[in-house]
mmCIF file of C-alpha atoms in Angstrom:
data_model
loop_
_atom_site.group_PDB
_atom_site.id
_atom_site.type_symbol
_atom_site.label_atom_id
_atom_site.label_comp_id
_atom_site.label_asym_id
_atom_site.label_seq_id
_atom_site.Cartn_x
_atom_site.Cartn_y
_atom_site.Cartn_z
ATOM 1 C CA MET K 1143 -0.008 -0.123 0.074
ATOM 2 C CA LEU K 1144 2.726 2.424 0.978
ATOM 3 C CA SER K 1145 4.771 1.877 -2.150
ATOM 4 C CA ARG K 1146 1.631 2.637 -4.290
ATOM 5 C CA LEU K 1147 1.082 5.746 -2.461
ATOM 6 C CA TYR K 1148 4.726 6.640 -2.961
ATOM 7 C CA LEU K 1149 4.516 6.011 -6.638
ATOM 8 C CA LEU K 1150 1.543 8.213 -6.919
ATOM 9 C CA ALA K 1151 2.941 10.908 -4.919
ATOM 10 C CA VAL K 1152 6.078 10.943 -6.939
ATOM 11 C CA ALA K 1153 4.322 10.783 -10.225
ATOM 12 C CA VAL K 1154 2.143 13.726 -9.275
ATOM 13 C CA ILE K 1155 4.980 15.913 -8.031
ATOM 14 C CA LEU K 1156 7.724 15.068 -10.647
ATOM 15 C CA PRO K 1157 7.437 16.636 -13.996
ATOM 16 C CA LEU K 1158 6.889 14.432 -16.946
ATOM 17 C CA SER K 1159 8.999 16.624 -19.260
ATOM 18 C CA SER K 1160 12.688 15.896 -19.818
ATOM 19 C CA PRO K 1161 14.799 16.863 -16.865
ATOM 20 C CA GLY K 1162 17.365 18.717 -18.783
ATOM 21 C CA ALA K 1163 21.064 18.593 -17.547
ATOM 22 C CA SER K 1164 21.696 15.611 -15.454
ATOM 23 C CA GLY K 1165 24.599 13.703 -14.086
ATOM 24 C CA GLN K 1166 27.997 15.536 -13.419
ATOM 25 C CA GLU K 1167 26.866 18.448 -15.884
ATOM 26 C CA ALA K 1168 24.487 19.913 -13.226
ATOM 27 C CA LEU K 1169 27.093 19.492 -10.379
ATOM 28 C CA ASP K 1170 30.163 20.664 -12.255
ATOM 29 C CA GLY K 1171 32.078 22.805 -9.881
ATOM 30 C CA VAL K 1172 29.742 22.072 -6.831
ATOM 31 C CA THR K 1173 31.793 21.044 -3.568
ATOM 32 C CA PHE K 1174 30.264 18.743 -1.025
ATOM 33 C CA ARG K 1175 31.235 19.285 2.565
ATOM 34 C CA GLN K 1176 31.223 16.876 5.350
ATOM 35 C CA ASN K 1177 28.861 13.928 4.504
ATOM 36 C CA SER K 1178 26.418 15.907 2.277
ATOM 37 C CA LYS K 1179 27.240 13.814 -0.849
ATOM 38 C CA VAL K 1180 26.554 10.626 0.971
ATOM 39 C CA MET K 1181 23.325 12.029 2.342
ATOM 40 C CA TYR K 1182 22.182 13.221 -1.029
ATOM 41 C CA GLU K 1183 23.191 9.879 -2.734
ATOM 42 C CA LYS K 1184 21.319 7.699 -0.091
ATOM 43 C CA ILE K 1185 18.181 9.816 -0.218
ATOM 44 C CA VAL K 1186 17.971 9.523 -3.988
ATOM 45 C CA ASP K 1187 18.969 5.897 -3.935
ATOM 46 C CA ALA K 1188 15.935 5.384 -1.709
ATOM 47 C CA VAL K 1189 13.432 6.457 -4.459
ATOM 48 C CA PRO K 1190 12.035 3.529 -6.576
ATOM 49 C CA SER K 1191 14.052 3.062 -9.652
ATOM 50 C CA PRO K 1192 11.434 4.164 -12.141
ATOM 51 C CA PHE K 1193 11.342 7.651 -10.556
ATOM 52 C CA ARG K 1194 14.943 7.721 -9.484
ATOM 53 C CA GLY K 1195 16.373 9.441 -12.668
ATOM 54 C CA ARG K 1196 14.032 12.397 -12.618
ATOM 55 C CA THR K 1197 14.414 12.745 -8.990
ATOM 56 C CA ARG K 1198 18.194 12.760 -9.123
ATOM 57 C CA ALA K 1199 17.875 15.403 -11.907
ATOM 58 C CA LYS K 1200 15.557 17.634 -9.800
ATOM 59 C CA TRP K 1201 17.973 17.201 -6.815
ATOM 60 C CA GLU K 1202 21.119 18.064 -8.935
ATOM 61 C CA ARG K 1203 19.382 21.359 -10.344
ATOM 62 C CA GLU K 1204 18.314 22.307 -6.836
ATOM 63 C CA ILE K 1205 22.008 21.809 -5.492
ATOM 64 C CA ALA K 1206 23.412 23.784 -8.353
ATOM 65 C CA GLU K 1207 21.022 26.612 -7.938
ATOM 66 C CA THR K 1208 20.962 26.796 -4.252
ATOM 67 C CA CYS K 1209 24.603 25.814 -3.372
ATOM 68 C CA GLY K 1210 26.509 26.491 -6.560
ATOM 69 C CA ASP K 1211 29.290 28.623 -5.344
ATOM 70 C CA GLY K 1212 29.591 27.918 -1.591
ATOM 71 C CA GLY K 1213 29.539 24.230 -1.355
ATOM 72 C CA VAL K 1214 26.928 21.721 -0.281
ATOM 73 C CA THR K 1215 26.645 21.221 3.465
ATOM 74 C CA GLU K 1216 24.755 18.538 5.427
ATOM 75 C CA GLU K 1217 22.148 21.330 6.479
ATOM 76 C CA ASP K 1218 21.593 22.320 2.737
ATOM 77 C CA VAL K 1219 20.838 18.581 1.902
ATOM 78 C CA VAL K 1220 18.238 18.651 4.721
ATOM 79 C CA GLU K 1221 16.785 21.793 3.518
ATOM 80 C CA ILE K 1222 16.580 20.582 -0.025
ATOM 81 C CA ALA K 1223 14.900 17.362 1.113
ATOM 82 C CA ARG K 1224 12.236 19.353 3.005
ATOM 83 C CA ARG K 1225 11.606 21.323 -0.362
ATOM 84 C CA LEU K 1226 11.626 18.450 -2.722
ATOM 85 C CA THR K 1227 10.285 15.340 -0.908
ATOM 86 C CA PRO K 1228 6.733 14.620 -0.972
ATOM 87 C CA ARG K 1229 5.290 15.189 2.637
ATOM 88 C CA LEU K 1230 4.315 11.417 3.096
ATOM 89 C CA PHE K 1231 7.896 10.339 2.550
ATOM 90 C CA LEU K 1232 9.831 13.379 4.164
ATOM 91 C CA ARG K 1233 10.346 11.327 7.530
ATOM 92 C CA ASN K 1234 12.182 8.651 5.568
ATOM 93 C CA ALA K 1235 14.443 11.155 3.940
ATOM 94 C CA LEU K 1236 15.238 12.928 6.958
ATOM 95 C CA GLU K 1237 15.977 9.791 8.757
ATOM 96 C CA ILE K 1238 18.409 8.810 6.023
ATOM 97 C CA ALA K 1239 19.935 12.217 6.287
ATOM 98 C CA ASP K 1240 20.377 11.754 10.104
ATOM 99 C CA GLU K 1241 21.993 8.552 9.731
ATOM 100 C CA HIS K 1242 24.823 9.998 7.954
ATOM 101 C CA ARG K 1243 25.319 13.435 9.664
ATOM 102 C CA THR K 1244 28.710 14.181 10.837
ATOM 103 C CA GLU K 1245 29.196 13.945 14.628
ATOM 104 C CA GLN K 1246 29.188 17.359 16.216
#
């Protein structure tokens, strides 16, 4: 049941059009700090495979636009997760992020 809801939520939220620049193109010149890259990758990898490509492209664009020059921190990843993750699945994304936070 939950996976069906997730697929529905992702299908409604993600655009059906081509995502544009993807892969390293969107993240060229972006510096990841602390464990932010691991957090980002684990959150995106948790998305079901049919939607992972679009989700990754959306995250890459958001990272490039939000953090392009200053580098991506763990807090940036959490804030991006809050903006991009469907409400029903936000808790899971934040738990993944918390698992990989740098000890402070």
